[in-house]
Coordinates of C-alpha atoms in Angstrom, one line a residue:
M1 CA -4.0 -14.2 -0.6
C2 CA -4.0 -10.9 -2.5
V3 CA -7.5 -9.5 -3.1
A4 CA -6.5 -6.4 -5.1
P5 CA -3.0 -6.7 -6.4
V6 CA -3.3 -3.8 -8.8
L7 CA -4.4 -1.3 -6.2
A8 CA -2.3 -2.1 -3.2
G9 CA 0.1 -4.9 -4.1
C10 CA 0.7 -7.8 -1.8
E11 CA 4.1 -9.0 -2.9
G12 CA 6.7 -8.5 -5.6
A13 CA 8.4 -5.5 -7.2
L14 CA 5.2 -3.3 -7.0
S15 CA 4.4 -4.2 -3.4
S16 CA 3.3 -1.3 -1.2
L17 CA 3.4 -3.7 1.8
D18 CA 7.1 -4.4 1.3
P19 CA 8.4 -0.9 1.8
A20 CA 12.0 0.1 1.3
G21 CA 12.1 3.9 1.7
P22 CA 11.0 5.8 4.8
A23 CA 8.0 7.4 3.2
A24 CA 6.7 4.0 2.0
Q25 CA 7.4 2.5 5.5
S26 CA 5.2 5.3 7.0
I27 CA 2.4 4.6 4.5
A28 CA 2.5 0.9 5.1
G29 CA 2.3 1.6 8.8
V30 CA -0.9 3.6 8.3
W31 CA -2.3 0.7 6.3
W32 CA -1.6 -1.8 9.0
V33 CA -3.1 0.5 11.7
M34 CA -6.2 0.9 9.5
M35 CA -6.4 -2.9 9.1
A36 CA -6.1 -3.5 12.8
G37 CA -8.5 -0.8 13.6
S38 CA -11.1 -2.1 11.2
L39 CA -10.9 -5.6 12.7
V40 CA -11.4 -4.1 16.2
I41 CA -14.4 -2.1 15.0
L42 CA -15.8 -5.2 13.2
A43 CA -15.4 -7.3 16.4
L44 CA -17.2 -4.5 18.4
M45 CA -20.1 -4.4 15.9
M46 CA -20.4 -8.1 15.9
G47 CA -20.5 -8.0 19.7
L48 CA -23.3 -5.5 19.7
I49 CA -25.3 -7.7 17.3
L50 CA -24.8 -10.8 19.3
F51 CA -25.4 -9.2 22.7
P52 CA -29.2 -9.2 22.5
F53 CA -29.2 -12.9 21.8
W54 CA -27.2 -13.6 24.9
K55 CA -29.4 -11.3 27.0
R56 CA -32.8 -12.1 25.3
H57 CA -34.4 -12.9 28.7
Q58 CA -33.3 -9.5 30.1
P59 CA -34.6 -6.8 27.8
R60 CA -33.1 -3.4 28.3
E61 CA -34.1 -0.1 26.7
V62 CA -31.3 2.0 25.3
P63 CA -32.0 5.7 24.8
E64 CA -32.1 6.8 21.2
T65 CA -29.8 9.7 21.9
L66 CA -27.0 7.3 22.9
W67 CA -27.1 5.7 19.5
L68 CA -27.4 9.0 17.7
W69 CA -24.8 11.0 19.5
G70 CA -22.5 8.2 20.7
G71 CA -22.6 5.8 17.8
G72 CA -23.6 8.1 15.0
L73 CA -21.4 11.2 15.8
G74 CA -19.0 10.6 18.7
F75 CA -17.5 7.3 17.7
P76 CA -16.9 8.3 14.0
L77 CA -15.3 11.6 15.1
V78 CA -12.9 9.8 17.5
V79 CA -11.9 7.2 14.9
L80 CA -11.5 9.7 12.1
A81 CA -9.6 12.2 14.3
A82 CA -7.2 9.4 15.4
L83 CA -6.7 8.3 11.8
L84 CA -6.0 11.9 10.6
A85 CA -3.5 12.4 13.4
W86 CA -1.7 9.2 12.4
G87 CA -1.9 9.7 8.7
L88 CA -0.8 13.4 8.3
P89 CA 2.9 12.7 9.2
S90 CA 2.9 10.0 6.5
G91 CA 1.8 12.4 3.8
Q92 CA 4.3 15.0 5.1
S93 CA 7.1 12.5 4.8
M94 CA 6.7 12.5 1.0
L95 CA 6.9 16.3 0.6
A96 CA 10.0 18.3 -0.1
G97 CA 11.2 20.0 3.1
R98 CA 12.3 23.5 3.6
E99 CA 15.8 22.5 4.9
T100 CA 18.9 22.7 2.8
P101 CA 18.0 21.9 -0.8
V102 CA 18.6 18.3 -1.8
Y103 CA 19.4 16.7 -5.2
T104 CA 16.5 17.4 -7.6
V105 CA 15.6 15.5 -10.8
E106 CA 12.7 16.1 -13.2
A107 CA 10.1 13.6 -14.2
E108 CA 8.3 14.4 -17.4
A109 CA 5.2 12.2 -18.2
Y110 CA 3.6 11.8 -21.6
Q111 CA 1.4 9.3 -23.4
W112 CA 2.7 6.8 -22.7
G113 CA 6.2 7.1 -21.2
W114 CA 8.6 9.0 -18.9
N115 CA 11.6 11.2 -19.5
F116 CA 14.0 12.0 -16.6
R117 CA 16.3 15.0 -16.5
Y118 CA 19.1 15.8 -14.1
P119 CA 20.6 19.1 -12.9
G120 CA 23.5 20.3 -14.9
E121 CA 23.2 17.5 -17.5
D122 CA 22.1 17.5 -21.1
G123 CA 19.8 14.8 -22.4
V124 CA 17.3 12.6 -20.7
T125 CA 17.0 8.9 -19.6
P126 CA 13.7 7.5 -20.9
E127 CA 11.8 5.1 -18.6
V128 CA 14.7 4.9 -16.1
L129 CA 15.4 7.3 -13.2
H130 CA 18.9 7.1 -11.8
I131 CA 19.4 8.3 -8.2
P132 CA 22.1 8.0 -5.5
A133 CA 21.3 5.5 -2.8
G134 CA 21.1 6.6 0.8
E135 CA 20.3 10.2 -0.1
P136 CA 17.0 12.1 -0.3
V137 CA 16.0 13.0 -3.8
D138 CA 13.3 15.5 -4.8
V139 CA 11.4 14.5 -8.0
A140 CA 9.8 17.5 -9.8
I141 CA 6.9 15.9 -11.6
T142 CA 4.9 17.3 -14.6
S143 CA 3.1 16.2 -17.7
L144 CA 3.2 17.1 -21.4
D145 CA -0.4 16.1 -22.2
V146 CA -2.9 14.6 -19.8
I147 CA -2.9 13.8 -16.1
H148 CA -0.6 10.9 -15.1
A149 CA 0.7 9.8 -11.7
F150 CA 4.2 9.0 -10.6
W151 CA 4.2 6.0 -8.2
V152 CA 7.1 3.9 -6.9
P153 CA 5.3 1.7 -4.3
R154 CA 8.3 0.6 -2.3
L155 CA 9.7 4.1 -2.0
A156 CA 6.7 6.5 -1.6
G157 CA 3.1 7.2 -2.4
K158 CA 1.8 8.4 -5.7
V159 CA 1.8 12.1 -6.9
D160 CA -0.1 13.3 -9.9
A161 CA 1.7 14.6 -13.0
I162 CA -0.4 17.6 -14.2
P163 CA 0.1 19.6 -17.4
G164 CA 1.4 23.1 -16.6
T165 CA 2.0 22.2 -12.9
T166 CA 5.0 20.8 -11.1
N167 CA 4.5 18.6 -8.0
T168 CA 7.4 17.6 -6.0
L169 CA 7.9 14.2 -4.3
R170 CA 10.7 13.2 -2.0
I171 CA 12.0 9.7 -2.3
L172 CA 14.9 7.9 -0.6
A173 CA 16.3 4.5 -1.6
P174 CA 18.2 3.2 1.4
E175 CA 20.3 0.7 -0.6
P176 CA 21.4 0.3 -4.2
G177 CA 18.9 -1.6 -6.3
I178 CA 16.1 -1.4 -8.8
Y179 CA 12.7 -0.2 -7.7
E180 CA 9.7 -0.6 -10.1
G181 CA 7.4 2.3 -10.8
M182 CA 4.3 3.0 -12.9
C183 CA 1.6 5.5 -13.8
A184 CA -1.2 5.2 -11.3
E185 CA -3.7 7.5 -13.0
F186 CA -5.7 6.1 -16.0
C187 CA -4.4 8.1 -19.0
G188 CA -5.5 6.3 -22.1
L189 CA -5.3 3.0 -24.0
E190 CA -1.7 2.2 -23.1
H191 CA -1.9 3.2 -19.5
A192 CA -1.1 -0.3 -18.3
T193 CA 2.2 -0.3 -20.1
M194 CA 3.4 3.0 -18.7
R195 CA 6.1 1.6 -16.5
F196 CA 9.5 2.9 -15.4
R197 CA 12.3 1.9 -13.1
V198 CA 14.2 3.8 -10.4
V199 CA 17.8 2.6 -10.2
A200 CA 19.6 3.5 -7.0
H201 CA 23.4 3.5 -7.3
A202 CA 26.1 3.5 -4.6
S203 CA 27.1 7.1 -4.0
D204 CA 30.7 6.6 -5.4
E205 CA 29.3 5.0 -8.6
Y206 CA 26.4 7.4 -9.3
E207 CA 28.1 10.0 -11.4
S208 CA 29.7 7.4 -13.7
A209 CA 26.5 5.4 -14.0
L210 CA 24.5 8.5 -14.9
D211 CA 27.1 9.6 -17.5
A212 CA 26.9 6.2 -19.1
A213 CA 23.1 6.2 -19.1
L214 CA 23.0 9.7 -20.7
A215 CA 25.5 8.6 -23.3
G216 CA 23.4 5.6 -24.2
Q217 CA 25.8 3.1 -22.7
E218 CA 23.7 1.9 -19.9
Q219 CA 24.0 -1.8 -19.1
P220 CA 20.7 -3.8 -19.4

């Protein structure tokens, strides 16, 4: 059962727990680790609560400093440090690297839609981003008005689109297909309808598909 489908997604085209790209897989891995860790901590806390009832005929005094330094400071530091060490590589996987430049497209957000531009090409493709499958693509994201957010749950995490600033997100679609995206930052009355698609084409078909889309001949 899905408790918060809008925030995390449990199934379907906007599922962050059904990853396709490597960045999304890394993020989903962090989610599962956090889920497992929270269950372990919950079991530990429940054990501490029940322990006095099992040993009610054998009272034992526990120093206050143990609860203060161990439970109040030491335990959270260990848990948070471990989570930070696990989570940082996941965030790093979404950033553009410093290696040989990869194919870069531009995502331009506005109330309430998206335009996508391509290197060396005139025109834009509204609401649909075309990319080659199996290749890393850097998406240079900006906004024309207010703050929006570019989010394709099955490919990567969300990155804000900020007026006057360009943030770059790296995505990779391993196979040809359609990946649903949306604005993940409340931006006004029509925020909920601010959706887009990422269409990944086979490498040998990408150029012709992009040319057709830019010429307004894209197939539904």
